[in-house]
Short mmCIF file of C-alpha atoms in Angstrom, two decimals:
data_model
loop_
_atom_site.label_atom_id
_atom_site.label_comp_id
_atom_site.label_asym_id
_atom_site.label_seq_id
_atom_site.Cartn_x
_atom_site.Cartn_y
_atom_site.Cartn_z
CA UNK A 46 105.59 113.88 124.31
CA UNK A 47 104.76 110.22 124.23
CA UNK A 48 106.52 109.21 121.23
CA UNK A 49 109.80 111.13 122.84
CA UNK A 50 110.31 112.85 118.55
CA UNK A 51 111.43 115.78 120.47
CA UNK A 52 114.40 114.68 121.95
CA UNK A 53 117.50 114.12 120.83
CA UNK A 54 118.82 110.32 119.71
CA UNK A 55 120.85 110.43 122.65
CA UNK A 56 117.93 111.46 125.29
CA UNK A 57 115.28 108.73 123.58
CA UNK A 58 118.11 105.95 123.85
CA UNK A 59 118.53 107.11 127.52
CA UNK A 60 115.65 105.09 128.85
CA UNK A 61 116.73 101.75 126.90
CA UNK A 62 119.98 101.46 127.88
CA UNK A 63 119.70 101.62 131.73
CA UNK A 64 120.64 105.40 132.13
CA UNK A 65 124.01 107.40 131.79
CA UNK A 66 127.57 106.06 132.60
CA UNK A 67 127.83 107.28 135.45
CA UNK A 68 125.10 105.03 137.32
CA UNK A 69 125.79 101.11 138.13
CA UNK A 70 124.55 98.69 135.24
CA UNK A 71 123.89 101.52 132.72
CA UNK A 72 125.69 102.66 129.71
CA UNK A 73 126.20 105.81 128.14
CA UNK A 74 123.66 106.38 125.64
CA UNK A 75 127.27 106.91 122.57
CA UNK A 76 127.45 102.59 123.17
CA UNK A 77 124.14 101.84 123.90
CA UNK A 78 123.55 103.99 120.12
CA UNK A 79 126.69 102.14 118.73
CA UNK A 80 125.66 98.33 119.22
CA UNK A 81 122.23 98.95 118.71
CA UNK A 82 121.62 101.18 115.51
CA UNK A 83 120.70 98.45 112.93
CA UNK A 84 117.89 97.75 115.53
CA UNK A 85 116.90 101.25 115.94
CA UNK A 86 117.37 102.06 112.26
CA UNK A 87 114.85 99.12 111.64
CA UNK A 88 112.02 100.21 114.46
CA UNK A 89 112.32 103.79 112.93
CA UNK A 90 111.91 102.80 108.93
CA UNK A 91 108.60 100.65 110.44
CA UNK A 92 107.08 103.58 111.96
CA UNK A 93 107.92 105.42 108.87
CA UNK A 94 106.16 102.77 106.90
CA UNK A 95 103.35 102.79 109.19
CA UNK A 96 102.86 106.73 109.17
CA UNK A 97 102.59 107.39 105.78
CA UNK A 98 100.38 104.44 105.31
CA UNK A 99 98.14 106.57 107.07
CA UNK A 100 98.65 109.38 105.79
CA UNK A 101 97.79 107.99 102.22
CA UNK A 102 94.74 106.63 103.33
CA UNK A 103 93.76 109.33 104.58
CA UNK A 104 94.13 111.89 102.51
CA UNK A 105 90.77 111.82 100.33
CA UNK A 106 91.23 108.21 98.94
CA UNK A 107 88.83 105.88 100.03
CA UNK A 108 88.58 102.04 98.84
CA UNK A 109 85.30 99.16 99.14
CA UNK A 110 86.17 96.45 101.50
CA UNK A 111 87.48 94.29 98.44
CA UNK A 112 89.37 97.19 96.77
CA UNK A 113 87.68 96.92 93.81
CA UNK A 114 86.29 100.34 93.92
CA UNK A 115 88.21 103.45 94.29
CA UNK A 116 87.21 107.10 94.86
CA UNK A 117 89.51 110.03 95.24
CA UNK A 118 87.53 113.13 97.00
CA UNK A 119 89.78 115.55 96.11
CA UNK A 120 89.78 115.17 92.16
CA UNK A 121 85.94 113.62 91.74
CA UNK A 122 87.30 110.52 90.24
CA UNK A 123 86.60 107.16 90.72
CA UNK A 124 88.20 103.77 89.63
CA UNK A 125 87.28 100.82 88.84
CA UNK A 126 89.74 97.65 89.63
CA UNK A 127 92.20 100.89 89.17
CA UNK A 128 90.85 101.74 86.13
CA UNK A 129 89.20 105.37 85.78
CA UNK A 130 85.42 105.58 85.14
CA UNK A 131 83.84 107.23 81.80
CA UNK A 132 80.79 107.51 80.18
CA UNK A 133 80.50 104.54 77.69
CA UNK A 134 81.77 105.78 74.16
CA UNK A 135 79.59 106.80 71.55
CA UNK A 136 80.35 104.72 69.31
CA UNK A 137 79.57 101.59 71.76
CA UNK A 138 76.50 102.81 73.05
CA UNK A 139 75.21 103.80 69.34
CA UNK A 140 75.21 99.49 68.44
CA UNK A 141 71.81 98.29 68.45
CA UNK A 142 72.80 95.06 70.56
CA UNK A 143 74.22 97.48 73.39
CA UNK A 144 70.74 99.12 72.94
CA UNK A 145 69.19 95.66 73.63
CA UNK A 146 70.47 94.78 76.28
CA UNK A 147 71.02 98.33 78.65
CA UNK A 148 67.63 100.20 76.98
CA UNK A 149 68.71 103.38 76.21
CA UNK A 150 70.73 103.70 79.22
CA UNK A 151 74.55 105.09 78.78
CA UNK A 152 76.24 103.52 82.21
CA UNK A 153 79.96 104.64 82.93
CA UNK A 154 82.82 101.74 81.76
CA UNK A 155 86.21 101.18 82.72
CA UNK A 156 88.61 100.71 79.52
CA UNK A 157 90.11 97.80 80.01
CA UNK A 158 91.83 97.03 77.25
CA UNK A 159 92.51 99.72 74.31
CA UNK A 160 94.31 99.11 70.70
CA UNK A 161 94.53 100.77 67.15
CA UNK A 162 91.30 98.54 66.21
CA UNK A 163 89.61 96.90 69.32
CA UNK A 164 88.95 98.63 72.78
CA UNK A 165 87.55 96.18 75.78
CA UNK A 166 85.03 97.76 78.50
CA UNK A 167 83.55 97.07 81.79
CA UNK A 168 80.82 98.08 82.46
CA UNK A 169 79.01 97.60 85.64
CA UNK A 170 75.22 98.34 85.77
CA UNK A 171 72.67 96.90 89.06
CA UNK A 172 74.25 93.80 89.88
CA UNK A 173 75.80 92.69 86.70
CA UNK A 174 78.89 93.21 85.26
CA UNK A 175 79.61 93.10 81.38
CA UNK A 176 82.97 92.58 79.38
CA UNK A 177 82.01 94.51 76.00
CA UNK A 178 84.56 94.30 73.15
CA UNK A 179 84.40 96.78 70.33
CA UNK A 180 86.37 96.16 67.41
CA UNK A 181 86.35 98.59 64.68
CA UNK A 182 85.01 97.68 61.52
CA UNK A 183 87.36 97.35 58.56
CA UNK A 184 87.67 100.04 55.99
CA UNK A 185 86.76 99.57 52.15
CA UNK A 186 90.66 99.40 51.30
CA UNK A 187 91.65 97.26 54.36
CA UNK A 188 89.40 94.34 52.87
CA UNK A 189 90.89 91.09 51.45
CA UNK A 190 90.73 91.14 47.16
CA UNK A 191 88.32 88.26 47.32
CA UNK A 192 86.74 86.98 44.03
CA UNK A 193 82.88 85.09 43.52
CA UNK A 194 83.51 81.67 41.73
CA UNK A 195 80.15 80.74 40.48
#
């Protein structure tokens, strides 16, 4: 095989080292492994590396040219700036300004931000891209005592 996996360490160090002890100028393949392993040790971690980079990227995740966008084949999901994609909540779309300015339409978001009271959303619809910030509004008993001087 080309990339020799099927011999032993001692048969792929063979080659490198000029042969077996035996011949003029070589070493036996015990030295040749001896002085050199933190080199070999090194080239085989790379191709490690290098393998299961492909492997990854190959295994049903694909990614836009800016890697923005991510889509995973095997679970249907996609992600945006590694966030997952949802419909819009309710509760968003139902606000007459979001009715304004998308017409009725209910495009998929990306939670971006999400805490007890306020939740931030991208949304990405044609060729614009919106930061929309719900907050939610305060309860009867979580309002300031406030009195009317008049």
């Amino acid at each position: 095989a080309a990339c020799r996996n099927d011999m032993g360490v001692e048969a792929r160090a063979l080659p490198l080292c000029g042969g077996v002890g035996g011949r003029p100028g070589g070493m036996d393949a015990a030295t040749y492994l001896a002085e050199h392993s933190s080199e070999l040790k090194t080239a085989a971690e790379q191709q490690i590396a290098e393998s299961n980079a492909k492997i990854s990227a190959s295994r049903g995740l694909f990614k836009d040219a800016m890697g923005n966008l991510e889509v995973n084949i095997q679970t249907c999901e996609v992600y945006l700036r590694k966030r997952m994609l949802m419909p819009t909540p309710r509760d968003i779309c139902s606000q007459e300004d979001f009715s304004a300015v998308f017409g009725g339409k209910e495009p998929f978001c990306a939670v971006t931000q999400s805490n007890e009271f306020r939740t931030f959303v991208t949304i990405i619809d044609s060729d614009h891209t919106y930061e929309v910030h719900a907050w939610t509004p305060l309860k009867s008993q979580d309002k300031p005592n406030m009195k009317v001087v008049g």
